[in-house]
Coordinates of C-alpha atoms in Angstrom, one line a residue:
Chain A
M1 CA -17.5 5.6 -26.4
K2 CA -13.9 4.6 -26.3
V3 CA -12.1 4.0 -23.1
L4 CA -8.3 4.6 -23.1
V5 CA -6.3 2.9 -20.3
G6 CA -2.7 3.8 -19.6
I7 CA -0.6 1.0 -18.2
K8 CA 3.1 0.8 -17.1
R9 CA 5.6 -2.1 -17.1
V10 CA 7.1 -2.3 -13.6
I11 CA 9.1 -4.7 -11.5
D12 CA 6.6 -7.2 -10.1
Y13 CA 5.3 -6.2 -6.7
N14 CA 6.5 -9.5 -5.2
V15 CA 10.2 -8.8 -6.1
R16 CA 12.5 -7.5 -3.4
V17 CA 14.1 -4.6 -5.2
Q18 CA 17.9 -4.4 -5.2
I19 CA 20.1 -1.4 -5.9
N20 CA 23.1 -2.0 -8.2
R21 CA 26.6 -1.8 -6.8
E22 CA 27.3 1.6 -8.2
G23 CA 24.1 3.0 -6.7
T24 CA 23.1 4.3 -10.1
D25 CA 19.9 2.3 -10.6
V26 CA 17.9 -0.6 -9.3
V27 CA 18.6 -4.0 -10.7
K28 CA 16.2 -4.8 -13.6
E29 CA 18.1 -7.6 -15.4
G30 CA 16.5 -11.0 -14.9
V31 CA 13.8 -9.6 -12.7
K32 CA 10.1 -10.4 -13.2
M33 CA 8.2 -7.6 -14.8
S34 CA 4.4 -7.1 -14.6
I35 CA 1.6 -4.6 -15.3
N36 CA 1.6 -2.0 -12.5
P37 CA -1.1 -3.5 -10.1
F38 CA -3.0 -0.2 -10.0
D39 CA -3.1 -0.2 -13.8
E40 CA -4.4 -3.7 -13.9
I41 CA -7.4 -2.5 -11.8
A42 CA -7.8 0.3 -14.3
V43 CA -8.0 -2.2 -17.2
E44 CA -10.5 -4.3 -15.3
A45 CA -12.7 -1.2 -14.6
A46 CA -12.6 -0.3 -18.3
L47 CA -13.6 -3.9 -19.3
R48 CA -16.5 -3.8 -16.9
I49 CA -17.7 -0.5 -18.4
R50 CA -17.6 -2.0 -21.8
E51 CA -19.3 -5.2 -20.6
A52 CA -22.1 -3.1 -19.1
G53 CA -22.7 -1.7 -22.6
Q54 CA -21.4 1.8 -21.7
A55 CA -18.4 1.7 -24.0
D56 CA -17.7 0.1 -27.4
E57 CA -13.9 -0.2 -27.2
V58 CA -11.1 -0.5 -24.7
I59 CA -7.7 0.7 -25.9
V60 CA -4.7 0.0 -23.7
A61 CA -1.6 2.0 -24.2
T62 CA 1.9 2.1 -22.6
I63 CA 5.2 4.0 -22.9
G64 CA 8.3 1.9 -22.7
P65 CA 10.7 -0.5 -24.3
G66 CA 9.8 -3.1 -26.9
A67 CA 9.5 -5.7 -24.1
A68 CA 6.4 -3.8 -22.7
Q69 CA 4.5 -5.6 -25.5
Q70 CA 4.2 -8.4 -22.9
Q71 CA 2.2 -6.2 -20.6
L72 CA 0.0 -5.0 -23.4
R73 CA -0.6 -8.6 -24.5
T74 CA -1.6 -9.4 -20.9
A75 CA -4.1 -6.5 -21.0
L76 CA -5.4 -7.8 -24.4
A77 CA -5.8 -11.3 -22.8
M78 CA -7.8 -9.7 -20.0
G79 CA -10.2 -8.4 -22.7
A80 CA -8.9 -5.1 -24.1
D81 CA -9.7 -4.7 -27.8
R82 CA -6.4 -3.2 -29.1
A83 CA -3.1 -1.9 -27.8
I84 CA -0.6 0.9 -28.5
L85 CA 3.0 1.0 -27.6
L86 CA 4.8 4.3 -27.6
E87 CA 8.3 2.7 -27.8
T88 CA 11.4 4.2 -26.2
D89 CA 14.3 3.0 -24.1
R90 CA 14.6 6.4 -22.4
E91 CA 13.3 7.1 -19.0
I92 CA 10.0 9.0 -19.5
Q93 CA 8.9 10.9 -16.4
P94 CA 5.3 11.8 -15.6
L95 CA 5.0 15.1 -17.4
A96 CA 6.4 13.7 -20.6
A97 CA 4.2 10.6 -20.2
A98 CA 1.1 12.9 -19.8
R99 CA 2.0 14.9 -22.9
A100 CA 2.5 11.6 -24.9
L101 CA -0.9 10.3 -23.6
M102 CA -2.4 13.6 -24.6
K103 CA -1.3 12.9 -28.2
L104 CA -3.2 9.6 -28.1
V105 CA -6.2 11.3 -26.6
E106 CA -6.2 13.7 -29.5
K107 CA -6.0 10.9 -32.0
E108 CA -8.5 8.4 -30.3
Q109 CA -11.0 10.9 -28.7
P110 CA -11.8 8.6 -25.8
G111 CA -14.8 9.5 -23.5
L112 CA -12.9 8.3 -20.5
V113 CA -9.2 7.7 -19.6
L114 CA -8.4 5.3 -16.8
L115 CA -5.0 5.0 -15.1
G116 CA -3.6 3.5 -11.9
K117 CA -3.3 6.2 -9.2
Q118 CA 0.5 5.6 -9.1
A119 CA 3.1 3.2 -10.4
I120 CA 4.8 1.1 -7.8
D121 CA 8.3 1.8 -9.2
D122 CA 8.6 5.6 -9.0
D123 CA 5.5 6.1 -6.7
A124 CA 5.1 9.6 -8.3
N125 CA 1.3 9.7 -8.4
Q126 CA 1.2 12.4 -11.1
V127 CA 0.4 11.2 -14.6
G128 CA -3.5 11.2 -14.4
Q129 CA -3.7 14.6 -12.9
M130 CA -1.2 16.0 -15.4
L131 CA -3.1 14.5 -18.3
A132 CA -6.3 16.0 -17.0
A133 CA -4.6 19.4 -16.9
Q134 CA -3.3 19.1 -20.4
W135 CA -6.7 18.1 -21.7
D136 CA -8.5 20.7 -19.5
R137 CA -10.9 18.0 -18.4
P138 CA -12.2 16.9 -14.9
Q139 CA -10.3 14.4 -12.9
A140 CA -11.3 11.9 -10.2
T141 CA -8.2 10.5 -8.5
F142 CA -7.8 7.5 -6.1
I143 CA -11.3 6.1 -6.8
S144 CA -12.8 3.0 -5.2
G145 CA -16.2 3.3 -6.8
L146 CA -17.7 4.5 -10.0
D147 CA -21.2 4.8 -11.4
L148 CA -21.7 5.9 -15.0
S149 CA -25.0 7.2 -16.5
D150 CA -26.2 9.8 -19.0
G151 CA -22.7 11.1 -19.7
K152 CA -22.1 11.9 -16.1
L153 CA -19.8 9.8 -13.8
K154 CA -20.0 9.6 -10.1
A155 CA -16.8 8.6 -8.5
V156 CA -16.0 7.6 -4.9
R157 CA -12.5 8.8 -3.9
E158 CA -10.5 7.4 -1.1
V159 CA -9.1 10.5 0.7
D160 CA -7.4 10.9 4.0
A161 CA -10.6 12.0 5.7
G162 CA -12.8 9.2 4.4
L163 CA -14.8 8.6 1.2
E164 CA -15.5 11.6 -1.0
T165 CA -18.0 11.5 -3.9
V166 CA -17.7 13.8 -6.9
E167 CA -19.6 14.0 -10.2
V168 CA -17.6 14.7 -13.3
S169 CA -18.8 15.4 -16.9
L170 CA -17.2 13.3 -19.6
P171 CA -14.7 13.1 -21.0
A172 CA -12.7 12.8 -17.8
V173 CA -9.6 11.2 -16.4
L174 CA -9.9 8.7 -13.5
T175 CA -7.1 7.2 -11.5
V176 CA -7.9 4.1 -9.6
D177 CA -7.2 2.8 -6.1
L178 CA -6.9 -0.8 -4.9
R179 CA -10.4 -1.4 -3.7
L180 CA -12.2 -0.5 -7.0
N181 CA -12.2 -4.1 -8.1
E182 CA -10.4 -7.4 -8.3
P183 CA -8.9 -7.9 -11.7
R184 CA -10.0 -11.1 -13.5
F185 CA -7.6 -14.0 -14.0
V186 CA -6.5 -14.5 -17.6
K187 CA -7.4 -17.9 -19.1
M188 CA -5.3 -19.8 -21.6
P189 CA -7.7 -19.4 -24.6
D190 CA -7.7 -15.7 -23.9
I191 CA -3.9 -15.6 -24.1
M192 CA -4.1 -17.3 -27.6
K193 CA -6.8 -14.9 -28.7
A194 CA -4.8 -11.9 -27.5
K195 CA -2.0 -12.8 -29.9
R196 CA -4.3 -11.9 -32.8
K197 CA -5.5 -8.6 -31.5
P198 CA -4.0 -5.5 -33.0
L199 CA -1.0 -4.0 -31.2
E200 CA 0.4 -0.9 -32.8
T201 CA 4.0 0.2 -32.1
I202 CA 4.8 3.9 -32.6
A203 CA 8.2 5.4 -31.9
F204 CA 7.9 7.7 -28.9
D205 CA 10.2 10.2 -30.6
S206 CA 7.9 10.4 -33.6
I207 CA 4.8 11.6 -31.9
G208 CA 6.0 15.1 -31.7
I209 CA 5.6 16.2 -28.1
D210 CA 7.4 19.2 -26.7
M211 CA 9.8 17.3 -24.3
P212 CA 9.6 18.9 -20.9
P213 CA 12.4 19.2 -18.4
Q214 CA 12.9 16.0 -16.3
L215 CA 14.3 15.5 -12.8
E216 CA 17.9 14.5 -12.7
N217 CA 18.6 11.3 -10.8
L218 CA 21.7 11.6 -8.7
G219 CA 21.7 8.2 -7.1
Y220 CA 19.9 5.5 -5.3
E221 CA 20.4 4.2 -1.8
A222 CA 18.8 1.8 0.7
P223 CA 16.7 3.4 3.4
P224 CA 18.2 3.6 6.9
K225 CA 17.6 0.3 8.6
R226 CA 15.9 0.2 12.0
S227 CA 18.2 -1.4 14.5
G228 CA 17.1 -4.7 15.9
G229 CA 14.8 -4.8 18.8
V230 CA 14.1 -7.1 21.7
R231 CA 11.7 -9.9 22.2
V232 CA 9.7 -10.1 25.4
D233 CA 7.7 -13.1 26.7
S234 CA 4.9 -11.6 28.7
V235 CA 2.6 -8.6 29.0
E236 CA 4.4 -7.6 32.2
A237 CA 7.7 -7.6 30.4
L238 CA 6.2 -5.6 27.5
V239 CA 4.9 -2.9 29.9
A240 CA 8.3 -2.8 31.6
A241 CA 10.0 -2.4 28.2
L242 CA 7.6 0.4 27.2
N243 CA 8.4 2.2 30.4
D244 CA 12.1 1.8 29.7
K245 CA 11.6 3.5 26.4
G246 CA 9.7 6.3 28.1
V247 CA 6.7 6.0 25.8
L248 CA 4.0 5.3 28.4
Chain B
M1 CA 16.7 33.9 -0.7
A2 CA 14.1 31.8 -2.6
T3 CA 10.4 32.6 -2.1
V4 CA 8.1 29.7 -1.3
L5 CA 4.3 29.4 -1.6
L6 CA 2.9 26.8 0.7
L7 CA -0.6 25.4 0.0
A8 CA -2.6 25.1 3.2
E9 CA -4.8 22.0 3.7
H10 CA -7.9 22.5 5.8
D11 CA -11.5 21.3 6.1
G12 CA -13.1 24.7 6.0
E13 CA -12.7 25.3 9.7
T14 CA -9.4 23.9 10.9
L15 CA -6.0 24.0 9.4
N16 CA -4.8 20.4 8.9
V17 CA -1.6 19.5 10.8
S18 CA -0.1 18.4 7.5
T19 CA 0.3 22.1 6.7
A20 CA 2.5 22.7 9.8
R21 CA 4.6 19.7 8.8
A22 CA 5.0 20.8 5.2
M23 CA 6.0 24.3 6.6
R24 CA 9.1 22.7 8.2
C25 CA 10.1 21.5 4.7
A26 CA 9.2 24.9 3.1
M27 CA 11.3 26.8 5.6
A28 CA 14.4 24.8 4.5
L29 CA 13.8 26.3 1.0
G30 CA 13.3 30.0 1.6
E31 CA 10.8 32.6 2.8
V32 CA 7.3 31.2 3.1
D33 CA 3.9 32.6 2.2
V34 CA 1.0 30.4 2.9
V35 CA -2.0 30.3 0.5
V36 CA -5.5 29.4 1.8
L37 CA -8.0 28.6 -0.8
G38 CA -11.4 28.4 0.8
A39 CA -14.9 29.8 1.2
G40 CA -15.7 31.7 4.3
T41 CA -12.3 30.6 5.7
D42 CA -11.2 33.7 7.7
G43 CA -10.6 31.3 10.7
V44 CA -8.3 29.1 8.7
A45 CA -6.4 32.0 7.4
E46 CA -5.9 33.3 10.9
Q47 CA -4.6 29.9 12.0
A48 CA -2.2 29.8 9.1
S49 CA -0.9 33.3 10.0
R50 CA 0.2 31.9 13.4
L51 CA 2.3 29.1 11.9
E52 CA 6.0 29.6 12.7
G53 CA 7.7 30.6 9.4
A54 CA 4.7 32.2 7.8
R55 CA 5.7 35.6 6.4
R56 CA 2.2 36.4 5.1
V57 CA -1.0 34.6 4.3
L58 CA -2.7 34.9 0.9
H59 CA -6.4 34.2 1.4
V60 CA -8.5 33.4 -1.8
D61 CA -12.0 33.4 -0.4
R62 CA -14.6 32.5 -3.1
P63 CA -17.6 30.1 -3.2
E64 CA -15.9 27.9 -5.8
N65 CA -13.2 27.0 -3.3
A66 CA -15.7 25.6 -0.8
H67 CA -14.4 22.1 -1.5
P68 CA -11.0 20.9 -2.7
V69 CA -11.6 20.3 -6.4
A70 CA -8.3 20.0 -8.2
A71 CA -9.6 21.3 -11.5
V72 CA -10.8 24.4 -9.8
M73 CA -7.9 25.0 -7.5
A74 CA -5.1 24.2 -9.9
P75 CA -5.5 27.2 -12.3
Q76 CA -5.6 29.6 -9.3
L77 CA -2.4 28.1 -7.9
A78 CA -0.7 28.2 -11.3
S79 CA -1.5 31.9 -11.5
L80 CA -0.2 32.6 -7.9
A81 CA 2.9 30.4 -8.3
S82 CA 4.2 32.7 -11.1
E83 CA 5.5 35.1 -8.4
Y84 CA 7.4 32.4 -6.5
D85 CA 10.4 30.2 -6.9
V86 CA 8.9 27.2 -5.1
L87 CA 5.3 25.8 -4.7
L88 CA 4.9 23.3 -2.0
A89 CA 2.0 21.2 -0.6
P90 CA 1.7 18.5 1.9
S91 CA 1.8 15.0 0.4
S92 CA -1.7 14.1 1.6
T93 CA -4.4 13.0 -0.7
F94 CA -5.3 16.7 -0.9
G95 CA -1.8 17.7 -2.1
R96 CA -1.3 14.7 -4.3
D97 CA -4.5 15.4 -6.1
I98 CA -3.9 19.0 -6.9
L99 CA -0.2 19.7 -7.2
P100 CA 0.5 17.5 -10.3
R101 CA -2.3 19.4 -12.1
V102 CA -0.5 22.7 -11.3
A103 CA 2.8 21.3 -12.4
A104 CA 1.4 20.3 -15.7
L105 CA -0.2 23.8 -16.2
L106 CA 3.2 25.3 -15.6
G107 CA 5.1 22.7 -17.6
V108 CA 7.5 21.7 -14.9
P109 CA 8.3 18.4 -13.3
Q110 CA 7.1 17.7 -9.7
I111 CA 9.0 16.1 -6.9
S112 CA 6.6 13.9 -5.0
D113 CA 7.1 13.0 -1.3
I114 CA 10.1 15.1 -0.5
M115 CA 11.6 13.5 2.6
E116 CA 14.8 15.6 2.9
V117 CA 16.0 18.9 1.4
I118 CA 19.7 18.5 0.4
D119 CA 20.0 22.0 -1.2
E120 CA 17.6 24.4 -2.9
R121 CA 17.3 22.2 -6.0
T122 CA 18.2 18.7 -4.6
F123 CA 15.9 16.4 -2.7
K124 CA 15.6 12.9 -1.4
R125 CA 12.4 10.9 -2.0
P126 CA 11.3 7.3 -1.5
I127 CA 10.5 5.0 -4.4
Y128 CA 9.6 1.3 -4.6
A129 CA 7.3 1.6 -1.6
G130 CA 10.1 3.2 0.4
N131 CA 12.6 0.3 -0.2
V132 CA 14.8 2.7 -2.2
I133 CA 15.7 6.3 -1.6
T134 CA 16.5 8.4 -4.6
T135 CA 18.2 11.8 -4.8
V136 CA 16.8 14.1 -7.5
R137 CA 17.8 17.5 -8.8
V138 CA 15.5 19.9 -10.5
P139 CA 17.3 21.1 -13.6
G140 CA 18.2 24.6 -14.7
D141 CA 16.0 27.5 -13.9
C142 CA 12.9 25.4 -13.5
K143 CA 10.4 26.4 -10.9
I144 CA 10.4 23.9 -8.0
I145 CA 7.1 22.2 -7.4
G146 CA 6.9 19.5 -4.8
T147 CA 4.9 17.7 -2.1
A148 CA 6.4 17.2 1.4
R149 CA 6.1 13.7 2.8
I150 CA 4.5 14.7 6.1
A151 CA 5.9 11.9 8.3
S152 CA 9.4 13.2 7.5
F153 CA 8.9 16.6 8.9
A154 CA 8.0 17.6 12.5
A155 CA 5.1 20.1 12.7
V156 CA 6.2 23.8 13.3
A157 CA 4.5 25.6 16.3
G158 CA 1.3 27.5 15.6
A159 CA 1.7 30.3 18.1
Q160 CA 3.7 33.1 16.5
A161 CA 2.4 36.6 16.4
P162 CA 0.1 36.6 13.5
A163 CA 1.5 37.3 10.1
A164 CA -0.4 39.6 7.8
V165 CA -3.4 38.1 6.0
E166 CA -4.1 39.5 2.6
S167 CA -7.4 38.8 0.9
I168 CA -6.7 38.4 -2.8
Q169 CA -8.5 37.9 -6.1
V170 CA -7.0 35.5 -8.7
E171 CA -7.7 35.9 -12.4
A172 CA -8.4 32.4 -13.6
D173 CA -11.1 30.6 -15.6
L174 CA -12.6 28.0 -13.3
P175 CA -14.3 25.0 -14.7
T176 CA -17.8 23.9 -13.5
D177 CA -17.8 20.3 -14.8
T178 CA -16.7 18.8 -11.5
V179 CA -19.3 18.8 -8.8
W180 CA -18.4 17.9 -5.3
I181 CA -21.2 15.8 -3.8
G182 CA -20.1 14.9 -0.3
L183 CA -17.6 13.4 2.2
E184 CA -18.4 10.3 4.3
A185 CA -16.0 10.6 7.2
S186 CA -15.7 7.8 9.8
G187 CA -14.9 10.6 12.3
G188 CA -15.3 9.9 16.0
D189 CA -13.7 11.6 18.9
R190 CA -10.4 9.7 18.7
P191 CA -7.1 11.4 17.9
D192 CA -6.3 11.9 14.2
L193 CA -4.2 9.1 12.8
Q194 CA -1.7 11.3 11.1
S195 CA -1.0 13.6 14.1
A196 CA -1.5 11.3 17.0
N197 CA 1.5 10.6 19.3
R198 CA 0.3 7.0 19.9
V199 CA -1.3 4.6 17.4
V200 CA -2.7 1.2 18.0
A201 CA -3.4 -0.9 14.9
G202 CA -4.9 -4.2 14.0
G203 CA -4.5 -6.5 11.0
R204 CA -6.2 -9.6 9.5
G205 CA -5.3 -11.4 12.8
I206 CA -8.1 -9.4 14.5
G207 CA -10.5 -11.6 12.6
S208 CA -13.7 -9.5 12.6
K209 CA -15.3 -6.1 12.9
E210 CA -16.5 -6.9 16.3
N211 CA -13.1 -8.0 17.6
F212 CA -11.7 -4.6 16.5
D213 CA -13.5 -3.3 19.6
L214 CA -10.6 -4.7 21.6
I215 CA -8.2 -2.5 19.6
F216 CA -10.5 0.6 20.2
R217 CA -10.6 -0.1 23.9
L218 CA -6.9 -0.3 24.3
A219 CA -6.5 2.8 22.1
D220 CA -8.9 4.7 24.3
R221 CA -6.9 3.6 27.4
L222 CA -3.7 5.0 25.8
G223 CA -5.3 8.1 24.2
A224 CA -4.2 6.6 20.9
A225 CA -5.5 6.8 17.4
V226 CA -6.6 3.6 15.7
G227 CA -5.1 2.3 12.4
A228 CA -5.3 -0.9 10.4
S229 CA -3.5 -2.9 7.7
R230 CA -4.8 -3.1 4.2
A231 CA -5.9 -6.7 4.9
A232 CA -8.1 -5.5 7.7
V233 CA -9.6 -2.7 5.6
D234 CA -10.2 -5.0 2.6
A235 CA -11.9 -7.5 5.0
G236 CA -14.3 -4.8 6.0
Y237 CA -13.3 -4.7 9.6
V238 CA -12.7 -0.9 9.5
P239 CA -13.1 2.0 7.0
N240 CA -10.5 3.0 4.4
D241 CA -9.4 6.1 6.2
M242 CA -7.8 3.9 8.9
Q243 CA -5.4 2.2 6.5
I244 CA -1.7 2.6 7.2
G245 CA 0.9 2.0 4.5
Q246 CA 2.1 2.8 1.1
T247 CA -1.4 3.4 -0.3
G248 CA -2.9 4.5 3.0
K249 CA -1.5 6.9 5.6
I250 CA 2.1 7.3 6.4
I251 CA 2.4 7.9 10.1
A252 CA 5.1 8.9 12.6
P253 CA 3.8 8.5 16.1
D254 CA 6.1 8.2 19.2
L255 CA 4.5 4.8 19.9
Y256 CA 3.1 2.3 17.4
I257 CA 1.5 -1.0 18.6
A258 CA 0.6 -3.5 15.9
F259 CA -1.7 -6.5 16.7
G260 CA -2.0 -9.3 14.2
I261 CA -0.2 -7.4 11.5
S262 CA 2.3 -9.5 9.6
G263 CA 4.2 -6.5 8.2
A264 CA 4.0 -6.5 4.4
I265 CA 6.5 -4.1 2.8
Q266 CA 3.7 -1.8 1.9
H267 CA 2.6 -1.6 5.5
M268 CA 6.1 -1.1 6.8
T269 CA 6.5 1.9 4.5
G270 CA 3.7 3.6 6.5
I271 CA 5.2 3.1 10.0
K272 CA 9.0 3.2 9.7
D273 CA 9.2 6.8 11.0
A274 CA 7.5 5.8 14.2
G275 CA 9.5 6.2 17.4
V276 CA 8.9 2.9 19.1
I277 CA 7.3 0.0 17.1
V278 CA 5.7 -2.8 19.1
A279 CA 4.6 -6.0 17.3
I280 CA 2.3 -8.6 18.8
N281 CA 1.6 -11.6 16.6
K282 CA 1.1 -15.3 17.0
D283 CA 3.6 -16.0 14.2
G284 CA 7.1 -15.5 15.5
E285 CA 8.4 -15.5 11.9
A286 CA 6.2 -12.5 10.8
P287 CA 8.3 -9.9 9.0
I288 CA 7.0 -7.1 11.3
F289 CA 9.3 -8.5 14.0
E290 CA 12.4 -7.5 11.9
A291 CA 11.5 -3.8 12.3
A292 CA 9.9 -4.0 15.8
D293 CA 11.7 -2.4 18.8
I294 CA 9.7 -4.7 21.1
G295 CA 8.2 -8.0 19.9
L296 CA 5.8 -10.3 21.7
V297 CA 4.8 -13.6 20.2
G298 CA 1.4 -14.8 21.4
D299 CA -2.3 -14.9 21.2
L300 CA -3.5 -11.3 20.8
F301 CA -6.9 -12.2 22.3
Q302 CA -5.2 -13.0 25.5
I303 CA -2.7 -10.2 25.3
L304 CA -5.0 -7.4 24.4
P305 CA -7.2 -7.6 27.6
E306 CA -4.2 -8.3 29.7
L307 CA -2.4 -5.2 28.4
E308 CA -5.5 -3.1 28.8
K309 CA -5.7 -4.2 32.4
A310 CA -2.0 -3.7 33.0
L311 CA -2.1 -0.1 31.6
G312 CA -5.2 0.6 33.7
D313 CA -3.4 0.2 37.0

């Protein structure tokens, strides 16, 4: 079985994101870029499935500019077998991304597709569900546990009410949550080895998807700031301040 | 006027308050019908019919709808949505799971986490963990599909004269290759985190599962729900459904009291709609103090019992 993992190049989660002066975009020049943290967990999950002898190959794919090769190389250094870049400088929103991944699914015929539950840039939380719809296959989103045996997969999902368990037939799409695993650290020899692993670049515009409508971005702004508060120095003063605010 | 179909969230017996909040958003977009997908859910449909703003309720009652399985519910919603200009759901894990699947079936983009309706096609939504707000417009004659960020909308009342409930059949092929096995809820008698007026939360500073009892005791004294930071959940002090933040729950209580929570950006995203934020932390430099209305620097193990006692008088 092949496992396909979708990853996204995003601004590193430690970076404090700035909006440009015109309010037309966030500043991406000279900013550290990384694999979306949720996607890194998806890569780790795929590797563990292969290491348990339940998959033969882990393919990692991304959609983005040429520079996204860095993130693919990182995933290869973690242990993925090969990588595919669907190269474009355009903004590709979730539905178009799902249609593009569907093309890869048709080509590679994976038994399982893993993705992060959301990317920490647009926070859309859509691609996995949309891919599952295109493919007409089951989905298990926001998972924090998985157990694979006999072509069936049991997934534990983190939902608002607690932990939900579902069983899906393969092939299926899984989107992963933070507590599924802790991704491994990449070691120096693995980085060297990753340079020799296959990385295929395909022009996004050549894969022949029916390009769906995309949302128009009208601008970016900082969220309203909460005004500064007061410091108190005792529980007594705290209770008095709470009474002043009328919340007790 | 646009017609809106609002997907109701429920647990088989009770309508989730997320539905009443999403209704506020739906009413800003047009005339609203509520759809209840369930099995043996006449009671839920009746509750939905009393929501302010509900013009009528569509009730799709069939055994396959006993649990919220996206692959089963999405084709039904795609079929029903053809009659409407807008399809809306609460941005809870329920809505976030199902709605993109519907959007893909219909071939239209989805607006996730609508926090403000600017006009019938233009919306504000948070990105980068709420550190940036973007304004987006749905192009051309595209159907509008979106999830409403529930902390951004006050719940509508649920006491109107009941709207008509129509039991309907939906023609759709439903898959059987997803089996719902079960739900492990941490439950308890405390108020629900997402609808409570008061929330008391603890972070890594609480130090252990046992110490969390101090948080629970104070919460009970205040009639508050209990939440936690991701660090506290990761450390195993409390279950995942108590996590507040970007990847947990987004809450908007009147009063939020945080003990031993440093205030990572991802956590602040989950609380910034709270009325009054109180931070208690031994580190006076903790970022949570930047957003707190009232801050107290000190040892929470002294402050917690003292506060509990002060509130008891």
